[in-house]
């Protein structure tokens, strides 16, 4: 049973016992004996929690915080609150995506801001970072900041939320920052190869009315991925849908010292068709594949910490070899010399025990709710205003008058539905209800083939022992308490 | 052997006694503290930060006040100073109002009546009040009625741009942020003032986060 499961059980138990205690406390106003009994019961409960959760936070505190949040997000908020800074970026990212899917956009914005503020801040050499490099400590000791593809996706979602509100400047800033995360790739050919992010910068510029910037970005995106065609000059609706499950982190190597990425579980959908409007105005078209998250995750190249983990692994291998040599060769030599072989075996066992304490395993905490692919499309929606008349006498032979751009008041978002398919076969897969909004000149539709609501509230890859051990460090505890105070 | 144990125990005790006050002095708390908004904060990256706003506004106010076309007119010019035409083309998410609010506040204090600031952000509130006055629901106030609300002579416009670079060998990240503001003549379309503020900042994460 993981720590978080136990916490959830604790919350449930707390709910069951809270009422009788409250009743007792109410009665205690007139009965000192009952007040004493209630205080004693409370002290007993706190002592039990202290044994289970260390210094806390305890289920009553977690629950008091969670009750102030939307019911469908509470489980995620509980995890965020309990984990503190250690997994704050990861928990914020997962919470943000769930909130976005469920339509709690204010929660989603705050969550992604929480993650991005930490991604943007420089994490210096603190105790936890030192622990992550220590031979006898796991990498998972460090606060989670995520791999570049995860950081880029946090910016991507924040950018979509800005588009939803019609804040095109900050949307463009988010997509730019997302693309910047992709420049970390060791291999130059994979730097800035996340074409969708460049394309979305272009879209944000297009909506902001920055034509030349938009053209530059669209041209750049098409150079990276020829499938990404330049939107029509008067397109005002962006459609994005996400399919499948994203890349999975795993470990490889003799001592799990290598972080590797595997494609997410195979799912049937590999395409989508969006349908806008109803009746005569209905328009449907297939969306274009624009991003493959597994490619983004797996082409980053080596991490700086890989060298440290590799060093730990070599150290561990060296100790194991030494232990074997001391035990077998040393024993034989001692016996031949007429000595006691137990000494050599004892030394060998001690070295073997020490080698077991060396921990080179890579950190596999991951943002598991990401998709495997993103599809995109744009269109112009809304009745076209009258085209500007061509100049008199010079109209013939010149370019025809182009329809003018739509103003926000000229149109409204149509009903949207998404159908998923495998190649040309339609699938019986409804996906999640699309986010559909227009706050400025442009509108946005965002959908997913798979809901993130089915995932557990706690992210995979966490280490309960490390999490509990962190709480015993006063500095870390104070940092986590400050984090929780800000959340409340 | 016994002497050695005593010596070791004494050494440990001695260290503990010596280190005790030092450890006790170390501030382990992370409770909220008040920070000077013009000084660098405890959390920082390579983008625009709190301390930049004050410095930038100070520089821009000095520049603007030294411009006779704006600050030395017989009739104080009317200026719109809000974020509606301040474009963020940088890679940093930012609430642009924080820049224009800081600038407007400092400029209003420094101008001492040499400039008038026209608010368009809350024009709906003005229109509501004007309607109530004209309908006789409320009286005319102390300044009387005017034919229309104030038109503006100038508007602050500008851009925030940035250039990011990274050294993948060292993990060092660098960003040059340029905030370029201009005063646009709303009748002629000419620019009567330009001010540029640059921030160049670099930093790197600990190796475990790169």
XYZ file of C-alpha atoms in Angstrom:
698
model
C 0.000 0.000 0.000
C 1.581 3.266 -1.016
C 1.852 6.194 1.310
C -0.741 8.109 -0.652
C -3.188 5.231 -0.540
C -2.696 5.150 3.188
C -3.275 8.896 3.261
C -6.490 8.438 1.323
C -7.544 5.749 3.784
C -6.626 8.150 6.556
C -8.808 10.841 5.025
C -11.712 8.408 4.834
C -11.151 7.298 8.401
C -10.898 10.908 9.461
C -14.233 11.654 7.871
C -15.805 8.778 9.778
C -14.382 9.755 13.133
C -14.657 13.517 12.678
C -18.403 13.603 13.182
C -18.534 11.744 16.515
C -15.605 13.843 17.760
C -17.382 17.009 16.699
C -20.534 15.833 18.476
C -18.470 14.999 21.532
C -16.861 18.421 21.382
C -20.268 20.045 21.167
C -21.441 18.120 24.193
C -18.186 18.976 25.904
C -19.300 22.594 26.097
C -21.487 21.460 28.937
C -19.574 18.353 30.035
C -15.887 18.752 31.098
C -15.440 14.976 31.263
C -16.532 14.623 27.647
C -14.175 17.472 26.657
C -11.311 15.639 28.315
C -12.272 12.424 26.527
C -12.462 14.232 23.190
C -9.049 15.809 23.749
C -7.630 12.433 24.656
C -9.125 10.826 21.554
C -7.701 13.620 19.449
C -4.235 13.226 21.005
C -4.398 9.494 20.356
C -5.372 10.099 16.751
C -2.553 12.608 16.244
C -0.071 10.168 17.770
C -1.248 7.477 15.344
C -0.926 9.852 12.405
C 2.513 10.932 13.570
C 3.634 7.319 13.511
C 2.176 6.856 10.041
C 2.910 10.174 8.305
C 5.833 11.529 10.287
C 5.499 15.251 10.890
C 2.512 15.452 8.515
C 0.520 16.942 7.007
C -2.194 14.831 8.585
C -5.469 13.768 6.971
C -7.548 16.405 8.759
C -5.326 19.215 7.473
C -5.217 17.756 3.954
C -8.958 17.299 3.963
C -9.636 20.825 5.205
C -7.596 22.118 2.271
C -9.179 19.766 -0.297
C -12.708 20.726 0.738
C -12.105 24.233 -0.575
C -11.525 22.884 -4.099
C -13.732 21.543 -6.856
C -14.902 18.050 -5.966
C -13.596 16.377 -9.112
C -10.152 17.856 -8.567
C -9.862 17.134 -4.863
C -7.866 13.926 -5.121
C -5.236 15.734 -7.175
C -5.197 18.668 -4.772
C -4.693 16.272 -1.863
C -1.627 14.818 -3.563
C -0.307 18.284 -4.425
C -0.740 19.419 -0.834
C 0.784 16.314 0.704
C 3.802 16.011 -1.612
C 4.932 19.615 -1.209
C 7.743 21.015 -3.335
C 9.203 17.590 -4.108
C 6.682 16.814 -6.836
C 5.087 20.252 -7.176
C 5.899 20.683 -10.881
C 4.640 17.201 -11.747
C 1.534 17.436 -9.571
C 0.702 20.878 -10.945
C 1.095 19.632 -14.515
C -1.163 16.627 -13.968
C -3.699 18.709 -12.062
C -3.645 21.410 -14.743
C -4.392 18.953 -17.499
C -7.220 17.301 -15.583
C -8.712 20.705 -14.758
C -8.451 21.716 -18.411
C -10.207 18.549 -19.522
C -12.993 18.999 -16.979
C -13.459 22.664 -17.829
C -12.100 24.188 -14.605
C -9.961 26.670 -16.491
C -9.075 28.945 -13.571
C -7.659 25.931 -11.736
C -5.825 24.844 -14.883
C -4.260 28.276 -15.386
C -3.079 28.491 -11.788
C -1.736 24.954 -11.897
C 0.299 25.479 -15.045
C 1.546 28.829 -13.743
C 2.656 27.016 -10.592
C 4.575 24.485 -12.679
C 6.085 27.053 -15.052
C 7.201 29.404 -12.280
C 9.281 26.538 -10.936
C 10.526 25.465 -14.356
C 11.693 29.015 -15.036
C 13.389 29.526 -11.668
C 16.949 28.304 -11.332
C 17.288 25.444 -8.922
C 20.617 25.910 -7.223
C 22.723 23.491 -5.329
C 20.459 22.632 -2.441
C 20.503 19.656 -0.118
C 18.114 17.650 -2.251
C 20.209 18.220 -5.370
C 23.290 17.083 -3.462
C 21.462 13.988 -2.288
C 20.533 13.126 -5.861
C 24.231 13.021 -6.763
C 25.318 11.171 -3.617
C 26.452 7.592 -4.246
C 24.149 6.214 -1.576
C 21.064 8.261 -2.476
C 18.610 7.953 -5.333
C 18.139 10.565 -8.044
C 14.474 10.728 -7.062
C 15.561 12.783 -4.022
C 15.673 15.904 -6.172
C 12.631 18.103 -6.678
C 10.929 17.213 -9.952
C 11.475 19.653 -12.782
C 10.791 17.266 -15.637
C 12.505 16.402 -18.872
C 12.510 18.966 -21.712
C 9.499 17.424 -23.482
C 7.500 17.575 -20.251
C 8.512 21.187 -19.639
C 7.640 22.068 -23.234
C 4.196 20.497 -22.846
C 3.485 22.534 -19.706
C 4.135 25.680 -21.749
C 2.038 24.268 -24.614
C -1.033 23.791 -22.406
C -0.575 27.205 -20.802
C -0.372 28.671 -24.295
C -3.663 27.009 -25.256
C -5.301 28.472 -22.162
C -4.052 31.920 -23.164
C -5.468 31.383 -26.677
C -8.766 30.439 -25.075
C -8.842 33.825 -23.331
C -7.734 35.726 -26.411
C -4.391 36.728 -24.836
C -2.346 36.114 -27.961
C 0.826 37.813 -26.721
C 1.187 35.547 -23.735
C 0.132 32.546 -25.828
C 2.986 33.292 -28.222
C 5.361 33.784 -25.286
C 4.348 30.379 -23.934
C 4.878 28.607 -27.257
C 8.232 30.370 -27.702
C 9.325 29.274 -24.254
C 8.105 25.760 -25.031
C 10.209 25.649 -28.163
C 13.181 26.925 -26.190
C 12.941 23.842 -23.986
C 13.480 21.785 -27.115
C 16.845 23.455 -27.765
C 18.375 21.383 -24.980
C 18.843 18.404 -27.320
C 22.455 17.275 -27.522
C 22.130 16.534 -31.228
C 21.739 19.740 -33.235
C 19.501 18.033 -35.783
C 16.889 17.551 -33.061
C 17.112 21.073 -31.621
C 13.974 23.125 -32.194
C 12.359 20.290 -34.151
C 9.006 20.542 -32.348
C 7.323 22.068 -35.393
C 3.898 22.366 -33.791
C 5.242 24.854 -31.248
C 6.634 27.053 -34.022
C 3.334 26.728 -35.874
C 1.398 27.778 -32.763
C 3.666 30.818 -32.355
C 2.619 31.688 -35.874
C -1.036 31.177 -35.000
C -0.789 33.429 -31.935
C 0.909 36.108 -34.068
C -1.752 35.659 -36.767
C -4.493 36.226 -34.192
C -2.631 39.182 -32.658
C -2.456 40.793 -36.092
C 1.336 40.470 -36.410
C 1.312 39.307 -40.022
C 5.043 39.284 -40.681
C 5.852 37.402 -37.480
C 3.109 34.904 -38.280
C 4.443 34.369 -41.788
C 7.974 33.794 -40.485
C 6.800 31.254 -37.933
C 4.562 29.371 -40.382
C 7.390 29.237 -42.908
C 9.770 27.909 -40.256
C 7.247 25.304 -39.092
C 6.707 24.099 -42.663
C 10.470 23.729 -43.089
C 10.575 21.394 -40.091
C 7.384 19.523 -40.965
C 6.015 19.930 -44.492
C 2.584 18.679 -43.360
C 2.023 21.944 -41.499
C 0.550 24.185 -44.174
C 0.172 27.925 -43.719
C -3.388 28.738 -42.537
C -5.601 30.855 -44.763
C -5.124 34.606 -44.232
C -8.576 34.881 -42.691
C -8.679 31.621 -40.757
C -9.964 32.305 -37.289
C -10.448 28.885 -35.732
C -7.705 26.567 -34.504
C -8.559 22.914 -33.834
C -6.260 20.626 -31.882
C -6.835 17.119 -30.687
C -4.568 14.802 -28.796
C -4.481 11.058 -29.287
C -3.106 8.052 -27.437
C -0.911 7.841 -24.367
C 2.429 9.595 -24.181
C 5.937 8.235 -23.744
C 6.798 6.203 -20.692
C 9.983 6.581 -18.675
C 11.864 3.423 -17.777
C 15.299 2.437 -16.558
C 17.899 0.384 -18.311
C 21.425 -0.772 -17.582
C 22.785 -3.240 -15.044
C 21.722 -1.053 -12.135
C 18.826 0.851 -13.729
C 21.138 3.823 -14.059
C 19.973 4.756 -17.545
C 16.800 6.709 -18.152
C 15.132 5.504 -21.329
C 11.855 6.373 -23.010
C 9.390 3.892 -24.399
C 6.391 4.555 -26.577
C 3.145 4.559 -24.611
C 0.752 1.613 -24.798
C -0.456 0.981 -28.352
C -3.939 2.351 -28.951
C -5.980 2.122 -32.144
C -6.512 5.814 -32.932
C -4.049 7.466 -35.280
C -6.273 10.121 -36.842
C -9.240 12.380 -36.169
C -11.963 14.203 -38.043
C -13.435 17.378 -36.627
C -17.018 18.399 -37.364
C -18.122 21.980 -36.887
C -21.637 23.399 -37.001
C -24.975 21.783 -37.648
C -27.290 21.348 -40.604
C -26.305 23.193 -43.743
C -23.373 24.887 -42.096
C -21.738 21.595 -41.114
C -18.099 21.320 -42.045
C -15.872 18.321 -41.391
C -12.255 17.634 -42.268
C -9.398 15.429 -41.105
C -6.783 16.964 -38.852
C -3.079 16.835 -39.667
C -0.613 14.945 -37.427
C 1.643 17.671 -36.040
C 3.586 16.232 -33.118
C 4.865 12.918 -31.837
C 5.711 13.102 -28.149
C 7.741 9.896 -28.102
C 10.030 11.339 -30.800
C 10.408 14.513 -28.754
C 11.207 12.569 -25.588
C 13.624 10.115 -27.141
C 15.712 12.495 -29.280
C 16.910 14.695 -26.479
C 20.229 12.870 -26.057
C 22.100 12.433 -22.797
C 21.345 14.294 -19.597
C 24.042 15.899 -17.496
C 23.147 13.668 -14.569
C 23.543 10.526 -16.666
C 27.308 10.812 -16.229
C 26.881 10.950 -12.448
C 24.546 7.950 -12.418
C 26.932 6.093 -14.682
C 29.746 6.861 -12.246
C 27.625 5.498 -9.394
C 26.932 2.349 -11.424
C 30.628 1.838 -12.141
C 31.438 2.368 -8.484
C 28.804 -0.206 -7.526
C 30.137 -2.667 -10.119
C 33.668 -2.124 -8.820
C 32.580 -2.822 -5.256
C 30.773 -5.983 -6.298
C 33.815 -7.222 -8.196
C 36.077 -6.397 -5.259
C 33.717 -8.195 -2.895
C 33.785 -11.320 -5.065
C 37.568 -11.226 -5.427
C 38.129 -10.704 -1.710
C 35.683 -13.459 -0.804
C 36.877 -16.154 -3.233
C 40.537 -15.369 -3.938
C 41.191 -14.024 -0.431
C 39.648 -17.103 1.219
C 41.624 -19.476 -0.959
C 44.856 -17.564 -0.322
C 44.213 -17.466 3.419
C 43.525 -21.212 3.492
C 46.660 -21.947 1.501
C 48.688 -19.800 3.896
C 47.139 -21.679 6.813
C 45.116 -18.670 7.959
C 41.428 -18.237 8.707
C 39.321 -17.803 5.528
C 36.507 -16.230 7.605
C 38.401 -12.913 7.755
C 38.465 -12.656 3.967
C 34.815 -13.701 3.748
C 33.865 -11.100 6.351
C 35.642 -8.324 4.483
C 34.051 -9.494 1.240
C 30.596 -9.471 2.848
C 31.178 -5.959 4.231
C 32.151 -4.662 0.788
C 29.147 -6.446 -0.704
C 26.876 -4.781 1.848
C 28.372 -1.393 1.053
C 27.862 -1.974 -2.672
C 24.166 -2.591 -1.954
C 23.919 0.875 -0.435
C 25.123 2.496 -3.687
C 22.040 3.602 -5.611
C 22.504 4.601 -9.216
C 18.839 4.181 -10.295
C 17.511 6.923 -12.544
C 14.474 8.982 -11.595
C 11.385 7.761 -13.478
C 8.752 10.133 -12.134
C 6.808 11.162 -15.189
C 3.914 13.156 -16.526
C 1.859 10.138 -17.502
C -1.205 11.984 -18.796
C 0.502 13.358 -21.900
C -0.716 12.186 -25.309
C 1.323 10.323 -27.894
C 0.397 12.659 -30.727
C -1.217 16.019 -31.470
C -3.278 16.761 -34.585
C -4.034 20.234 -35.852
C -6.201 22.099 -38.335
C -7.487 25.625 -38.945
C -10.444 27.134 -40.772
C -12.371 30.307 -41.230
C -15.692 30.191 -39.405
C -18.477 32.750 -39.590
C -20.306 34.620 -42.325
C -17.858 36.463 -44.516
C -18.315 40.231 -44.363
C -18.616 41.959 -47.703
C -15.323 41.991 -49.533
C -13.642 45.362 -49.876
C -14.422 46.726 -53.351
C -11.625 46.673 -55.904
C -10.211 50.028 -56.970
C -12.288 51.586 -59.740
C -10.991 51.262 -63.274
C -7.987 49.273 -62.183
C -9.797 46.207 -60.875
C -9.583 44.070 -63.965
C -6.506 42.015 -64.252
C -5.532 42.837 -60.693
C -5.858 40.533 -57.721
C -9.447 39.987 -56.662
C -10.566 41.718 -53.497
C -9.921 39.428 -50.531
C -12.521 38.851 -47.848
C -11.701 41.014 -44.863
C -10.810 39.599 -41.460
C -13.645 38.758 -39.108
C -14.228 40.859 -36.045
C -15.032 39.066 -32.759
C -18.646 40.243 -32.882
C -19.136 38.880 -36.397
C -19.128 35.234 -35.381
C -19.564 32.764 -32.567
C -18.169 29.326 -31.897
C -20.080 26.522 -33.631
C -20.977 23.186 -32.013
C -17.954 20.893 -32.246
C -17.543 17.136 -32.281
C -14.517 14.960 -32.831
C -14.399 11.479 -34.338
C -11.337 9.289 -34.063
C -10.152 6.786 -36.609
C -7.498 4.248 -37.390
C -6.271 4.975 -40.894
C -9.570 5.172 -42.807
C -11.649 3.136 -40.318
C -13.777 5.114 -37.902
C -13.516 4.020 -34.270
C -16.163 3.806 -31.627
C -14.301 6.312 -29.466
C -15.952 9.494 -28.301
C -12.976 11.099 -26.572
C -13.435 13.890 -24.051
C -15.781 16.824 -24.479
C -13.846 19.433 -26.487
C -12.813 22.758 -24.989
C -14.279 25.320 -27.320
C -13.906 29.078 -26.900
C -13.451 32.386 -28.651
C -12.547 35.447 -26.635
C -10.897 37.615 -29.233
C -10.394 37.553 -32.933
C -9.788 33.795 -32.985
C -11.369 30.698 -31.518
C -9.897 27.456 -30.283
C -11.086 23.869 -30.049
C -9.053 21.418 -28.019
C -9.943 17.785 -27.431
C -8.416 14.469 -26.408
C -9.150 10.926 -27.453
C -8.392 9.616 -23.950
C -9.475 11.091 -20.666
C -6.921 11.737 -17.943
C -9.639 11.368 -15.312
C -9.109 7.591 -15.270
C -5.534 7.950 -14.031
C -4.688 7.755 -10.332
C -4.182 11.073 -8.567
C -0.589 10.259 -7.662
C 2.023 10.353 -10.398
C 3.957 7.170 -11.122
C 7.606 6.764 -10.227
C 7.538 8.386 -6.809
C 9.424 6.731 -3.968
C 7.471 6.631 -0.716
C 10.538 6.005 1.430
C 12.340 9.000 -0.036
C 9.209 11.115 0.342
C 8.861 10.163 4.001
C 12.579 10.643 4.673
C 12.369 14.177 3.237
C 9.919 15.134 5.932
C 12.527 14.522 8.607
C 14.762 17.207 7.141
C 13.860 20.494 8.838
C 14.850 22.652 5.867
C 12.811 20.600 3.439
C 9.917 20.503 5.860
C 9.959 24.292 6.175
C 10.048 24.640 2.395
C 7.084 22.287 2.022
C 5.194 24.108 4.751
C 5.735 27.406 2.938
C 4.426 25.750 -0.221
C 1.309 24.518 1.583
C 0.778 27.900 3.231
C 0.751 29.485 -0.228
C -1.739 26.903 -1.458
C -4.182 27.492 1.391
C 42.491 2.079 23.590
C 40.453 3.588 26.436
C 42.364 6.872 26.099
C 41.571 6.895 22.414
C 37.843 6.542 23.164
C 37.985 9.408 25.663
C 39.793 11.556 23.114
C 37.218 10.787 20.427
C 34.312 11.503 22.793
C 35.911 14.767 23.861
C 36.462 15.761 20.260
C 32.815 15.062 19.364
C 31.563 16.977 22.410
C 33.902 19.844 21.631
C 32.680 20.031 18.068
C 29.066 19.918 19.188
C 29.613 22.740 21.676
C 31.454 24.833 19.102
C 28.982 24.181 16.304
C 25.867 24.526 18.451
C 25.477 28.305 18.323
C 26.270 28.322 14.602
C 23.588 25.733 13.893
C 21.139 27.483 16.180
C 21.734 30.771 14.387
C 21.056 29.277 10.983
C 17.613 30.362 9.925
C 15.735 27.246 8.886
C 12.358 28.849 8.526
C 10.756 29.605 5.176
C 7.953 31.734 6.493
C 6.800 34.728 4.500
C 9.172 37.688 4.698
C 8.915 41.215 3.373
C 11.311 41.927 0.526
C 12.337 45.204 -1.035
C 10.538 45.353 -4.399
C 13.541 47.158 -5.901
C 15.956 44.422 -4.887
C 16.473 40.992 -6.397
C 14.072 38.394 -4.950
C 14.901 34.989 -3.528
C 13.524 33.154 -6.556
C 14.926 34.176 -9.881
C 15.175 33.240 -13.524
C 16.407 35.020 -16.634
C 13.298 37.082 -17.360
C 11.891 40.426 -16.218
C 11.680 40.490 -12.433
C 10.237 42.760 -9.804
C 13.358 44.866 -9.363
C 13.506 45.588 -13.096
C 10.135 47.310 -13.097
C 11.142 50.024 -10.651
C 14.472 50.698 -12.349
C 12.914 50.741 -15.800
C 10.156 53.096 -14.710
C 12.690 55.441 -13.048
C 14.780 55.589 -16.222
C 11.771 56.121 -18.474
C 10.339 58.854 -16.230
C 13.669 60.713 -16.242
C 13.778 60.422 -20.037
C 10.217 61.603 -20.511
C 10.555 64.504 -18.102
C 13.628 65.658 -20.000
C 11.668 65.769 -23.245
C 10.412 69.384 -23.651
C 7.874 68.444 -26.303
C 5.975 66.490 -23.680
C 6.907 67.929 -20.318
C 7.339 71.616 -21.076
C 4.195 72.619 -22.903
C 2.102 75.605 -21.894
C -0.966 73.371 -21.858
C -0.240 69.997 -20.263
C -0.567 67.266 -22.882
C -3.119 64.522 -22.390
C -1.612 61.050 -22.450
C -3.100 57.551 -22.541
C -0.757 55.300 -20.659
C -2.089 51.760 -20.512
C -1.052 48.355 -21.841
C -3.502 48.118 -24.740
C -0.811 48.863 -27.320
C 2.143 47.350 -25.520
C 2.963 44.145 -27.380
C 4.696 41.230 -25.749
C 6.765 39.521 -28.419
C 9.187 38.008 -25.911
C 9.321 34.446 -24.647
C 8.207 35.476 -21.161
C 4.610 35.356 -20.034
C 3.918 38.682 -18.415
C 1.012 40.758 -17.233
C 1.744 43.928 -19.215
C -0.338 46.042 -16.848
C 2.350 45.708 -14.211
C 4.749 47.649 -16.461
C 2.362 50.417 -17.475
C 0.886 50.786 -13.974
C 4.353 51.239 -12.475
C 5.310 53.736 -15.163
C 2.083 55.714 -14.898
C 2.321 55.913 -11.119
C 5.875 57.236 -11.152
C 5.214 59.576 -14.058
C 2.147 61.072 -12.374
C 4.180 61.778 -9.267
C 7.067 63.275 -11.212
C 4.967 65.314 -13.676
C 3.183 67.342 -10.976
C 0.509 68.561 -13.349
C 2.773 68.972 -16.387
C 1.017 66.010 -17.989
C -2.555 64.788 -17.799
C -3.367 61.123 -17.984
C -6.474 59.916 -19.747
C -7.982 56.622 -18.602
C -9.671 54.553 -21.238
C -9.606 51.381 -19.213
C -12.469 52.574 -17.035
C -14.292 54.699 -19.568
C -17.469 52.691 -19.009
C -17.557 53.939 -15.404
C -17.144 57.504 -16.654
C -19.936 57.091 -19.189
C -22.278 55.672 -16.546
C -21.682 58.609 -14.234
C -22.078 61.123 -17.047
C -25.400 59.529 -17.972
C -26.635 59.722 -14.359
C -25.663 63.406 -14.185
C -27.433 64.230 -17.418
C -30.525 62.317 -16.400
C -30.625 64.346 -13.199
C -30.355 61.276 -11.026
C -27.256 62.771 -9.418
C -26.064 66.395 -9.353
C -23.252 67.753 -11.526
C -20.534 67.304 -8.969
C -18.064 70.101 -8.293
C -16.468 70.476 -11.720
C -19.600 70.875 -13.812
C -20.507 69.182 -17.075
C -18.338 68.936 -20.164
C -19.429 68.348 -23.721
C -17.358 65.173 -24.005
C -14.746 63.147 -22.161
C -11.119 64.096 -22.695
C -9.471 63.288 -25.988
C -5.799 62.380 -25.846
C -2.768 63.921 -27.546
C -0.385 61.031 -27.026
C -0.454 57.336 -26.325
C 2.256 55.122 -24.930
C 2.933 52.234 -27.300
C 5.729 49.706 -27.369
C 7.077 46.204 -27.502
C 8.745 43.677 -25.261
C 11.115 41.467 -27.204
C 13.672 38.884 -26.155
C 16.533 36.828 -27.430
C 17.256 33.501 -25.735
C 20.410 31.470 -25.949
C 21.764 28.420 -24.222
C 25.066 26.625 -23.836
C 24.215 22.954 -23.657
C 27.688 22.026 -22.398
C 27.490 24.211 -19.308
C 23.710 24.409 -18.965
C 24.004 28.203 -18.936
C 20.918 30.031 -20.175
C 20.885 33.654 -21.181
C 18.131 36.053 -22.152
C 18.284 39.580 -23.478
C 14.973 41.325 -22.893
C 14.333 44.692 -24.518
C 11.427 46.867 -23.455
C 10.972 49.579 -26.039
C 8.367 52.279 -25.343
C 7.324 55.132 -27.605
C 5.055 58.139 -27.273
C 2.775 58.280 -30.275
C 1.194 61.571 -31.362
C -2.454 60.595 -31.815
C -3.113 63.321 -34.370
C -0.063 63.223 -36.632
C 1.053 59.676 -35.991
C 4.596 60.835 -35.296
C 6.714 59.477 -32.470
C 7.843 62.173 -30.069
C 9.782 60.033 -27.637
C 11.402 56.626 -27.464
C 12.853 54.879 -24.462
C 14.557 51.512 -24.377
C 15.338 49.421 -21.346
C 17.475 46.298 -21.659
C 17.876 43.400 -19.283
C 20.506 40.777 -19.941
C 20.508 37.931 -17.497
C 22.109 34.504 -17.359
C 22.008 31.541 -15.041
C 22.166 27.784 -14.838
C 20.391 25.087 -12.930
C 22.264 22.650 -10.743
C 23.621 19.765 -12.794
C 20.882 17.387 -11.618
C 18.194 19.487 -13.304
C 19.898 19.978 -16.667
